[in-house]
Every structure is written in structure tokens, then in C-alpha cells.
PDB file of C-alpha atoms in Angstrom:
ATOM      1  CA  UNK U   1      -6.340  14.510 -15.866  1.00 94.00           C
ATOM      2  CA  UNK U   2      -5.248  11.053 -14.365  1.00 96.00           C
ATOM      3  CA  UNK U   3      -7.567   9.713 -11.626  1.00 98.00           C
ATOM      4  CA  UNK U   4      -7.047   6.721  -9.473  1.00 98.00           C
ATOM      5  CA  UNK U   5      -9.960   6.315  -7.263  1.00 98.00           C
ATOM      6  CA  UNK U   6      -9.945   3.089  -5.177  1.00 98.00           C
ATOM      7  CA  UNK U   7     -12.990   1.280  -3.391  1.00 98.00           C
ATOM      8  CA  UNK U   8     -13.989  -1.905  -1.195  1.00 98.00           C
ATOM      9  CA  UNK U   9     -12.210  -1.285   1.733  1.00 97.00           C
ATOM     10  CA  UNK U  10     -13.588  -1.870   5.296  1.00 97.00           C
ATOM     11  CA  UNK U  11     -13.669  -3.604   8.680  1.00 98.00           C
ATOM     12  CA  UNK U  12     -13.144  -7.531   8.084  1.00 98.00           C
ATOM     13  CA  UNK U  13     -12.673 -10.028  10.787  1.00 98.00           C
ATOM     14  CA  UNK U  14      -9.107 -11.963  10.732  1.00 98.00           C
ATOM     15  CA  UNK U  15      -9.224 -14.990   8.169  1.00 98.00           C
ATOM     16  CA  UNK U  16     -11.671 -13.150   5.929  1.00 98.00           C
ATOM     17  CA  UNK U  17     -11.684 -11.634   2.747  1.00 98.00           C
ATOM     18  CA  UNK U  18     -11.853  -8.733   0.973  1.00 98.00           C
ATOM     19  CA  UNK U  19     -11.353  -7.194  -3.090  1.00 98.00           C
ATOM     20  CA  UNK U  20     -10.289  -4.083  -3.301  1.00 98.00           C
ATOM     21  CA  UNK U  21     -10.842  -1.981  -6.950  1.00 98.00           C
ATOM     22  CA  UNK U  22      -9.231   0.817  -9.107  1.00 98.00           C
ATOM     23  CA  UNK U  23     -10.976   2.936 -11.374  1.00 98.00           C
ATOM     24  CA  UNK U  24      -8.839   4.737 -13.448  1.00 98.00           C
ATOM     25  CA  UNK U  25      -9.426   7.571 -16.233  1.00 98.00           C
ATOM     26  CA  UNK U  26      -7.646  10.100 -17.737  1.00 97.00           C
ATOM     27  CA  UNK U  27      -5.030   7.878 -19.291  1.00 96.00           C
ATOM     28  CA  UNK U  28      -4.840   4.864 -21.392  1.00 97.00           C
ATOM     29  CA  UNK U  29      -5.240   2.324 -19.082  1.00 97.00           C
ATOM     30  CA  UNK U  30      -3.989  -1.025 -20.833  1.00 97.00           C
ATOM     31  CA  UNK U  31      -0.511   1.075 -21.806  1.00 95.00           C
ATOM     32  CA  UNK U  32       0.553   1.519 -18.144  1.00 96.00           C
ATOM     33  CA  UNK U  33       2.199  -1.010 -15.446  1.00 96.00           C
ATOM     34  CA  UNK U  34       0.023  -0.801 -11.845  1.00 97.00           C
ATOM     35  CA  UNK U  35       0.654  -1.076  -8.340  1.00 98.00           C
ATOM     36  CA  UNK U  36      -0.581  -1.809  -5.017  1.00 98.00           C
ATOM     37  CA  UNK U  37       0.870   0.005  -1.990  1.00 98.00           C
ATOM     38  CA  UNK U  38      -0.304   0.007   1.515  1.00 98.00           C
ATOM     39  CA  UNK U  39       0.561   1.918   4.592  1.00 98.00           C
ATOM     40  CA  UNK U  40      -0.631   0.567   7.869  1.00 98.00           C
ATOM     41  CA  UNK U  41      -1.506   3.199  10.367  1.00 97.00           C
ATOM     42  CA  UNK U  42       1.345   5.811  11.393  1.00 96.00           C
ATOM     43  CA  UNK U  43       4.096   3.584   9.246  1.00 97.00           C
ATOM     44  CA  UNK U  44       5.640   3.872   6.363  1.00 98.00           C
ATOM     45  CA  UNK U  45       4.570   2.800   2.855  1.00 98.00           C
ATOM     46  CA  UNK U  46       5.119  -1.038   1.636  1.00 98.00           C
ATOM     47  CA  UNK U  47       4.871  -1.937  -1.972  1.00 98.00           C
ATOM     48  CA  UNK U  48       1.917  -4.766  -2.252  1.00 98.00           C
ATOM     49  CA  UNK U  49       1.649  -6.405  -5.711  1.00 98.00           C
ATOM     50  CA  UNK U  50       2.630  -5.253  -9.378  1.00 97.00           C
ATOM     51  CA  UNK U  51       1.113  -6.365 -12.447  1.00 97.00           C
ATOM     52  CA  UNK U  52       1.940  -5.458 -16.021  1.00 96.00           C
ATOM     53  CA  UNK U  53      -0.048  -3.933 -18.691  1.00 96.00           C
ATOM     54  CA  UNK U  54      -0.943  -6.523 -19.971  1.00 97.00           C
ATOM     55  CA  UNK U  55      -1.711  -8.375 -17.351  1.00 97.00           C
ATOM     56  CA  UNK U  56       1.060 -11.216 -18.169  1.00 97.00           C
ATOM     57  CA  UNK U  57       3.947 -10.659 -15.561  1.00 97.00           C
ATOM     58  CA  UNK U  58       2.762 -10.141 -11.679  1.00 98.00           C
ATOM     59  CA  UNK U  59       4.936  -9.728  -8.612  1.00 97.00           C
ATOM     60  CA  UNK U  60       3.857  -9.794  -4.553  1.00 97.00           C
ATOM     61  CA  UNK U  61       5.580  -8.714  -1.786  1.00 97.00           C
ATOM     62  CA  UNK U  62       6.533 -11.830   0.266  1.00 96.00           C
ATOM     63  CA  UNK U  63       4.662 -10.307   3.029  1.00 97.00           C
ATOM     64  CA  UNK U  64       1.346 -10.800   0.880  1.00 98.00           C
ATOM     65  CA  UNK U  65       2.269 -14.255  -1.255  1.00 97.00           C
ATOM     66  CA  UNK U  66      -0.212 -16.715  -1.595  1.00 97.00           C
ATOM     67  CA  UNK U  67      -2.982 -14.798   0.282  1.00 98.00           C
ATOM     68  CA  UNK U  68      -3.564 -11.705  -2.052  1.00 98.00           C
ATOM     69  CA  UNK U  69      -3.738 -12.158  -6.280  1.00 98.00           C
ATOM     70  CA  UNK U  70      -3.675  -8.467  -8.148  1.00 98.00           C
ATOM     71  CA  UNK U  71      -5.910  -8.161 -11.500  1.00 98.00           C
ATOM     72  CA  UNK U  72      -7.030  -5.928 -14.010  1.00 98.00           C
ATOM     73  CA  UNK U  73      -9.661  -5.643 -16.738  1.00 98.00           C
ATOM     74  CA  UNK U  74      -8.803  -3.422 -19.733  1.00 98.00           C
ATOM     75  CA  UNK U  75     -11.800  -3.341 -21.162  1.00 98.00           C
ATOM     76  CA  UNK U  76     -13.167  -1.727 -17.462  1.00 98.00           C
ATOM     77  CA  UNK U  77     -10.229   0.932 -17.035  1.00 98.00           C
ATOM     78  CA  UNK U  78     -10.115  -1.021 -13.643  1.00 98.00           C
ATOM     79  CA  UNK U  79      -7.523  -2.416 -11.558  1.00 98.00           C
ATOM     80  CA  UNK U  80      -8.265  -5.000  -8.586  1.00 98.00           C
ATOM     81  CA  UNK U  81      -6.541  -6.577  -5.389  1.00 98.00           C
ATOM     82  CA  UNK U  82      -8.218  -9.641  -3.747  1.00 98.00           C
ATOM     83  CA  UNK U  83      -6.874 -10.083  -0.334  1.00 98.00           C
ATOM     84  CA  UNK U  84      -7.931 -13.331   1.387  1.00 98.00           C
ATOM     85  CA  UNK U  85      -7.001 -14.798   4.739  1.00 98.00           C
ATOM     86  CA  UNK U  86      -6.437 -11.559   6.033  1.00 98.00           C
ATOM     87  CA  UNK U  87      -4.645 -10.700   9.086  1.00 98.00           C
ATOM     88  CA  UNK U  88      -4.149  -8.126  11.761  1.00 98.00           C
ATOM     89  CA  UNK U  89      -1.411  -6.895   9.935  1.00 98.00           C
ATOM     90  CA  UNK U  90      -2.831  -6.563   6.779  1.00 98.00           C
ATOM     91  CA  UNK U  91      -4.819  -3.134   8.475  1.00 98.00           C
ATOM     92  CA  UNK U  92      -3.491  -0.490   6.298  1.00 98.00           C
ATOM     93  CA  UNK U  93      -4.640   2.283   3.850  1.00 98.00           C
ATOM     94  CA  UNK U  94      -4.490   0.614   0.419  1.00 98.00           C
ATOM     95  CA  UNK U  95      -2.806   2.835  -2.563  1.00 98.00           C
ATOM     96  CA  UNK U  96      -3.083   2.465  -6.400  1.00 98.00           C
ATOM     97  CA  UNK U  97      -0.385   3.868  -8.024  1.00 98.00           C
ATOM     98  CA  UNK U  98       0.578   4.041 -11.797  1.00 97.00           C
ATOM     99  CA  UNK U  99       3.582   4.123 -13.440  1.00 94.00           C
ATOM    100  CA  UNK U 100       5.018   7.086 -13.698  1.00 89.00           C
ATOM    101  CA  UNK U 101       5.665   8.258 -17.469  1.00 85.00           C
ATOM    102  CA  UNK U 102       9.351   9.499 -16.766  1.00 83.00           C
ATOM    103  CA  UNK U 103      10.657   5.708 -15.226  1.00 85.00           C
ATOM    104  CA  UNK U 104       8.872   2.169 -15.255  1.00 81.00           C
ATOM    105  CA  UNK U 105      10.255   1.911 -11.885  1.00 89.00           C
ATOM    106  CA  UNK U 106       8.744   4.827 -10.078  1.00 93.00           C
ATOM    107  CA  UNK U 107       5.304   5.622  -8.866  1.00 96.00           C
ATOM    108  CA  UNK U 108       4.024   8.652 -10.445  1.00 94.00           C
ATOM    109  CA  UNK U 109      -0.001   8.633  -9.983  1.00 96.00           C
ATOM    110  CA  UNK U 110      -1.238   7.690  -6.684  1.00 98.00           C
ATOM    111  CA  UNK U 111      -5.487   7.113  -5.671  1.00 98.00           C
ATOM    112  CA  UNK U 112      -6.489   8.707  -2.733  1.00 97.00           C
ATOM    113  CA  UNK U 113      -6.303   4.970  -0.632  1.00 98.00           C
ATOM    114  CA  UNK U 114      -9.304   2.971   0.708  1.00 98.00           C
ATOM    115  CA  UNK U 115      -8.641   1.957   4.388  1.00 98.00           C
ATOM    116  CA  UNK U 116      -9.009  -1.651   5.381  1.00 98.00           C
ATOM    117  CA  UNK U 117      -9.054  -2.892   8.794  1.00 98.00           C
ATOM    118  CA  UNK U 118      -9.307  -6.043  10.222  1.00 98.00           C
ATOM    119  CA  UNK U 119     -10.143  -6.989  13.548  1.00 97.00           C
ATOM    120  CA  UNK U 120     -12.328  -9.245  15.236  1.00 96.00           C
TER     121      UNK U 120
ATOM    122  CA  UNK I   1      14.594  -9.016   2.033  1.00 86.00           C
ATOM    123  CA  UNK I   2      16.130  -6.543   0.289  1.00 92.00           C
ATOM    124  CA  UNK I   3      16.158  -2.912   2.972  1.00 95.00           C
ATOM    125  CA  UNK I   4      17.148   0.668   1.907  1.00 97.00           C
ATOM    126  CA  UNK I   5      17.551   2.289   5.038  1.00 98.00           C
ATOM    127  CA  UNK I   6      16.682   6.158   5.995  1.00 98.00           C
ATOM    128  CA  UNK I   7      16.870   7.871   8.995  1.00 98.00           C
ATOM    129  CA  UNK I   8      13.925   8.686  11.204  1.00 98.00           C
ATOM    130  CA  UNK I   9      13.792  12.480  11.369  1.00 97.00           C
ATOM    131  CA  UNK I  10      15.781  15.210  10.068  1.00 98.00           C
ATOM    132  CA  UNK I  11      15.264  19.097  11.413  1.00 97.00           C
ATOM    133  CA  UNK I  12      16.457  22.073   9.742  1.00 97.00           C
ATOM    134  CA  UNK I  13      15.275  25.938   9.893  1.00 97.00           C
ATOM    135  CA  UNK I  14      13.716  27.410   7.173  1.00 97.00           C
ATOM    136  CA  UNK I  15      15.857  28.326   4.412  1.00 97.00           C
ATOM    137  CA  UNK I  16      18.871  25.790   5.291  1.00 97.00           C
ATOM    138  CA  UNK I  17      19.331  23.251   3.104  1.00 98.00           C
ATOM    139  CA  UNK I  18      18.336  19.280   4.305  1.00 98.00           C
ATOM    140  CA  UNK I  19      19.901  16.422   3.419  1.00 98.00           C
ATOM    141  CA  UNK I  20      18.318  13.207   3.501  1.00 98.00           C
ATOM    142  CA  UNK I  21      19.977   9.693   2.508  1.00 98.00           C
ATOM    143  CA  UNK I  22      18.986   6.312   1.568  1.00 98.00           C
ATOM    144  CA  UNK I  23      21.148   3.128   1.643  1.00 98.00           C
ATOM    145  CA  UNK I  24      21.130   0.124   0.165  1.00 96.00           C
ATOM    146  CA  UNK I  25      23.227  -2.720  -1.463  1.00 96.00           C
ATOM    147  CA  UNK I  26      21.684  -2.324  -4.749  1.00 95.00           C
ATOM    148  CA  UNK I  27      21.426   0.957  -5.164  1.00 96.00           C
ATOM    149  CA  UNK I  28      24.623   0.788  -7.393  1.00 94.00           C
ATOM    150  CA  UNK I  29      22.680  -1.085  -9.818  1.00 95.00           C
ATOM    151  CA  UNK I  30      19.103   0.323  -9.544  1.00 95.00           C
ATOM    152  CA  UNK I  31      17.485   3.349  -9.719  1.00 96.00           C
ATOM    153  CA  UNK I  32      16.358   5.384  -6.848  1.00 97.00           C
ATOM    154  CA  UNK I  33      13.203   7.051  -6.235  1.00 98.00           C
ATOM    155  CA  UNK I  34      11.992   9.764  -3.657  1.00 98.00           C
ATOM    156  CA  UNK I  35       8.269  10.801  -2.638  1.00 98.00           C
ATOM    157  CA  UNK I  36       7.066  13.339  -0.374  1.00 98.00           C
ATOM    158  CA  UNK I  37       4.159  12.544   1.784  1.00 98.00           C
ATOM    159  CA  UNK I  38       2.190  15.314   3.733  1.00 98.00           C
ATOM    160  CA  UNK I  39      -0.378  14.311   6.604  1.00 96.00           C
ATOM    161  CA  UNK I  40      -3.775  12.509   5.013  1.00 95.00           C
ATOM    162  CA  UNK I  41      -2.249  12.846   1.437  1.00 97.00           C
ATOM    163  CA  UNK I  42      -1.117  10.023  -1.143  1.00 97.00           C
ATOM    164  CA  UNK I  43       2.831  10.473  -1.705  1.00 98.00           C
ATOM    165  CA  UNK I  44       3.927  12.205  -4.699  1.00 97.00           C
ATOM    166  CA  UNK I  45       7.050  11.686  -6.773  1.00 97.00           C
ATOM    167  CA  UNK I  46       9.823  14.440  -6.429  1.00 97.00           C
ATOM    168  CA  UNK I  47      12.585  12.596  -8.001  1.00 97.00           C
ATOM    169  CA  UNK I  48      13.053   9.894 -10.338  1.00 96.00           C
ATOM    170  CA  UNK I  49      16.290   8.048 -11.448  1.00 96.00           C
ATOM    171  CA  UNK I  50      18.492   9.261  -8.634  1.00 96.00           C
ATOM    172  CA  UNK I  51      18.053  12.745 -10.010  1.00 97.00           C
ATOM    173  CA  UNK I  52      16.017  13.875 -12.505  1.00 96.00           C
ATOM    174  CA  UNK I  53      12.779  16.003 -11.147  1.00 96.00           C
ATOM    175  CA  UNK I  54       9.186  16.067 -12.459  1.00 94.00           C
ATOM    176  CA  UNK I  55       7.929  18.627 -14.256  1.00 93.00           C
ATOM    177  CA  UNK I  56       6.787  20.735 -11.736  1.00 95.00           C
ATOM    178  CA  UNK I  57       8.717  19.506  -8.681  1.00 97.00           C
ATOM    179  CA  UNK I  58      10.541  23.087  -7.198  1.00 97.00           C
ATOM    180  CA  UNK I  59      14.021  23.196  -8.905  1.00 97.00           C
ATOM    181  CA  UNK I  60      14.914  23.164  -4.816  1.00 98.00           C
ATOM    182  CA  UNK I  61      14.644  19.484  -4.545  1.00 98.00           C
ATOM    183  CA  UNK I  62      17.612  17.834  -6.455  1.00 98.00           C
ATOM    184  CA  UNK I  63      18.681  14.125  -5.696  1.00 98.00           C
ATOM    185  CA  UNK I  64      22.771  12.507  -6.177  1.00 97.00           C
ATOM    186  CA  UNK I  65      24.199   8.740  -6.049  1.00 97.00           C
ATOM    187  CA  UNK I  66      27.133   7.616  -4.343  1.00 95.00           C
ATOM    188  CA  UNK I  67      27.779   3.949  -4.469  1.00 95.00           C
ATOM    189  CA  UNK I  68      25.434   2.814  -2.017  1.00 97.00           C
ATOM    190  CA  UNK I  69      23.717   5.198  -1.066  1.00 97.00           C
ATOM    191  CA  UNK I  70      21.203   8.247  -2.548  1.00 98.00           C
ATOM    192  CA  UNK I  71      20.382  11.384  -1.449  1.00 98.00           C
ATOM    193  CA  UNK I  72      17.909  13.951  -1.339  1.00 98.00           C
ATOM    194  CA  UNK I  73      18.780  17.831  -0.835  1.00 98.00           C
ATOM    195  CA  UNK I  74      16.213  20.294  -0.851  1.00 98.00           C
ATOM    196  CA  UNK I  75      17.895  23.818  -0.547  1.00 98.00           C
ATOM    197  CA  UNK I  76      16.531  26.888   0.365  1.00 97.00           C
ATOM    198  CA  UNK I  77      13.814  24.961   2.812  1.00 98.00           C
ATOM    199  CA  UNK I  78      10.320  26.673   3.453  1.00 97.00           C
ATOM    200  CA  UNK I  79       7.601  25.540   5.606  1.00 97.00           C
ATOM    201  CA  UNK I  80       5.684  23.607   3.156  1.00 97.00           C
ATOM    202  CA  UNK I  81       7.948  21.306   2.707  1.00 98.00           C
ATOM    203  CA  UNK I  82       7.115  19.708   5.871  1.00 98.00           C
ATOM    204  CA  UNK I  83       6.904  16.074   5.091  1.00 98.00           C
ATOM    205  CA  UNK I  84       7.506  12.494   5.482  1.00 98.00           C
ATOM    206  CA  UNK I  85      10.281  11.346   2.626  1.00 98.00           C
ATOM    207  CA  UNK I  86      10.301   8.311   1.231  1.00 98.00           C
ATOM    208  CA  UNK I  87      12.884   6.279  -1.213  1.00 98.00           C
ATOM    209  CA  UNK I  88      12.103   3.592  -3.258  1.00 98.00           C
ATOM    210  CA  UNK I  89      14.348   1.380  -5.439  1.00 97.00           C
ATOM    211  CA  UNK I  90      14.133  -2.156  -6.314  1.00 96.00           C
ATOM    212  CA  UNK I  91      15.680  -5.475  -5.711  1.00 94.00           C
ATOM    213  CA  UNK I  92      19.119  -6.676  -7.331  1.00 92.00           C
ATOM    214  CA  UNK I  93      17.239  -8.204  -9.940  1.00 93.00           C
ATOM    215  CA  UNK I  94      14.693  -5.314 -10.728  1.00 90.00           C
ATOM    216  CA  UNK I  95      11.759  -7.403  -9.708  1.00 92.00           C
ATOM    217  CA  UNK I  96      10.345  -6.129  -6.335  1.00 95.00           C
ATOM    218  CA  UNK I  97      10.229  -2.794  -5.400  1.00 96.00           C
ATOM    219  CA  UNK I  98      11.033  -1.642  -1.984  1.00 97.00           C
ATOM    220  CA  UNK I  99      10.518   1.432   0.264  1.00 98.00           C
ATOM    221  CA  UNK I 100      12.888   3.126   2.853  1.00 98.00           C
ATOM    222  CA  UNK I 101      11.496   3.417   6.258  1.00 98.00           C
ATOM    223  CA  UNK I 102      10.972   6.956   6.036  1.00 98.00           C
ATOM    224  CA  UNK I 103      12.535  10.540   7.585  1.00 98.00           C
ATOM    225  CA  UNK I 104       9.976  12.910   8.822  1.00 98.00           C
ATOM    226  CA  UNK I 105      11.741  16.337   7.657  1.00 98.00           C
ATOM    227  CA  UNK I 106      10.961  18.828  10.811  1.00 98.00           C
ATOM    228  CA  UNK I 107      11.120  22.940   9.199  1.00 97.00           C
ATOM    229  CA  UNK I 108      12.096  24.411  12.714  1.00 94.00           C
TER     230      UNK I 108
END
């Protein structure tokens, strides 16, 4: 069964950081694309961050650019999101999601989310 | 940025048949996606290349392309499909993926 259990959210003041990480299981992990998806509180969701199996071709929303860099280790089944300079904004109930196995292009395992808020 | 636009809310009684669309310039070119999202749960996929379901997925949801613009249909309606719908494509050139807004479907 494929799991995608997130961790490492929490409160952070504005202008801080934060990593957030993905264990996954179930599923060979270096075969499959991830994602980052976040949905701030009563809105809808916003794709984050992409990175490829192998770790070689990574995307960000505009929204995060410059501030957030997605990673992954292999070897530790484990996918990861540091998130720096943080803002108000950024408060939001952060997804990992998997590619699905019927399109590249579509989400088809989701984590449960790990809620990050910051405020001062 | 690249939008695909949905509308906010769409109501129908249980066992009507909903309709819920998606727009966007590149749809033409790019697949579409749909998720359903229920109250403190992660989304989960219900369609996948404008129309092809999951194993699993009722056969009640089906999805159709029309130039610019996708749409969802579930037929036959029951409670439990309560939800918040999203779509998701990508850009022009495949890179970034995008989400609609979302329509909160209301089962009357």
C-alpha cells in the first residue's frame, strides 16, 4: 500500500524557516516524479514545487521561487521541502503527492498534509 | 500566470446529474485533471486525461473536452459525493501545473 506521511510543520514567525519531509513506502520511490501542494486555510489547493525522479529537473510555483528549494534522497524513501523567508501567506496545509501511475501529469497519491503557520 | 477557471458552487438534488467545468487557454493542448476533496481529507484523483477514470472511481463520474474548456459530470448524484472539485492541468509548455479555484458541489 502507498503511504505518504509528511512531517515538520508548525508555528514559525514571518522571515523564518522551516523543512518540511516525506516518508514514503509502499512503492519504489526513486521510479516516481513528486510534488508539493499546499492549501492555505478554507482555499483551494496550489501546486508548490515538482521534482523528478531523479532528482535532475525541478520546477516552483512563482509564488514560492527563490524562497523554497524541493529535495529528495533515494536512498531514504524521503522527499523534502525547505521553505525559508517565510511569509504570512505561506500558512497552509502542506501536501505530498506522487505521480499518479495512469498520467505523469496528475496527482494520484496524496500524504495526509502537515500544517504550517506562520505568524508572529 | 496561467488560470483554469471553475465556478464557485454548483447544487443539484440527489440523483440529478452535475455538471462542473473548467476553462482555460491551454486546455486544448494539455491534459486535464479532476480531484474530489471532502472536509479534513487529502484530494483524490477521479479523472485523469480529460476522461479516463481510476480504477475504482464510480463509473458515475465521467469527464469530456471541448476546446477550452473540460468538464466533469457525475450522473446519478448521491449524498456522498458532497465535495469540493478541483481541476488541474498544466501550463502551455507542460512545465507548471496549475489548479482551478474550486466548485463546492452542494447534494440538496
Amino acid at each position: 500500500e502507498v503511504q505518504l506521511v509528511e512531517s515538520g510543520g508548525g508555528l514559525v514567525q514571518p522571515g523564518g524557516s522551516l523543512r518540511l519531509s516525506c516518508a514514503a513506502s509502499g512503492f519504489t520511490f526513486s521510479s516516481y516524479e513528486m510534488n508539493w501542494v499546499r492549501q492555505a486555510p478554507g482555499k483551494g489547493l496550489e501546486w508548490v514545487s515538482y521534482i523528478s525522479s531523479s532528482g535532475s529537473t525541478i520546477y516552483y510555483a512563482d509564488s514560492v521561487k527563490g524562497r523554497f528549494t524541493i529535495s529528495r534522497d533515494n536512498a531514504k524513501n524521503s522527499l523534502y521541502l525547505q521553505m525559508n523567508s517565510l511569509r504570512a501567506e505561506d500558512t497552509a496545509v502542506y501536501y505530498c503527492a506522487r505521480e499518479s501511475p495512469y498520467s505523469s501529469g496528475s496527482l494520484g497519491y496524496w500524504g495526509q498534509g502537515t500544517l504550517v503557520t506562520v505568524s508572529s | 500566470s496561467y488560470e483554469l477557471t471553475q465556478p464557485p458552487s454548483v447544487s443539484v438534488s440527489p440523483g440529478q446529474t452535475a455538471r462542473i467545468t473548467c476553462s482555460g487557454d491551454a486546455l486544448p493542448k494539455q491534459y486535464a485533471y479532476w480531484y474530489q476533496q471532502k472536509p479534513g481529507q487529502a484530494p483524490v484523483l477521479v479523472i485523469y486525461k480529460d476522461s479516463e477514470r481510476p480504477s475504482g472511481i464510480p463509473e458515475r463520474f465521467s469527464g469530456s473536452s471541448s476546446g477550452t474548456t473540460v468538464t466533469l459530470t457525475i450522473s446519478g448524484v448521491q449524498a456522498e459525493d458532497e465535495a469540493d472539485y478541483y481541476c488541474q492541468s498544466a501550463d502551455s509548455s507542460g512545465t507548471y501545473k496549475v489548479f482551478g479555484g474550486g466548485t463546492k458541489l452542494t447534494v440538496l
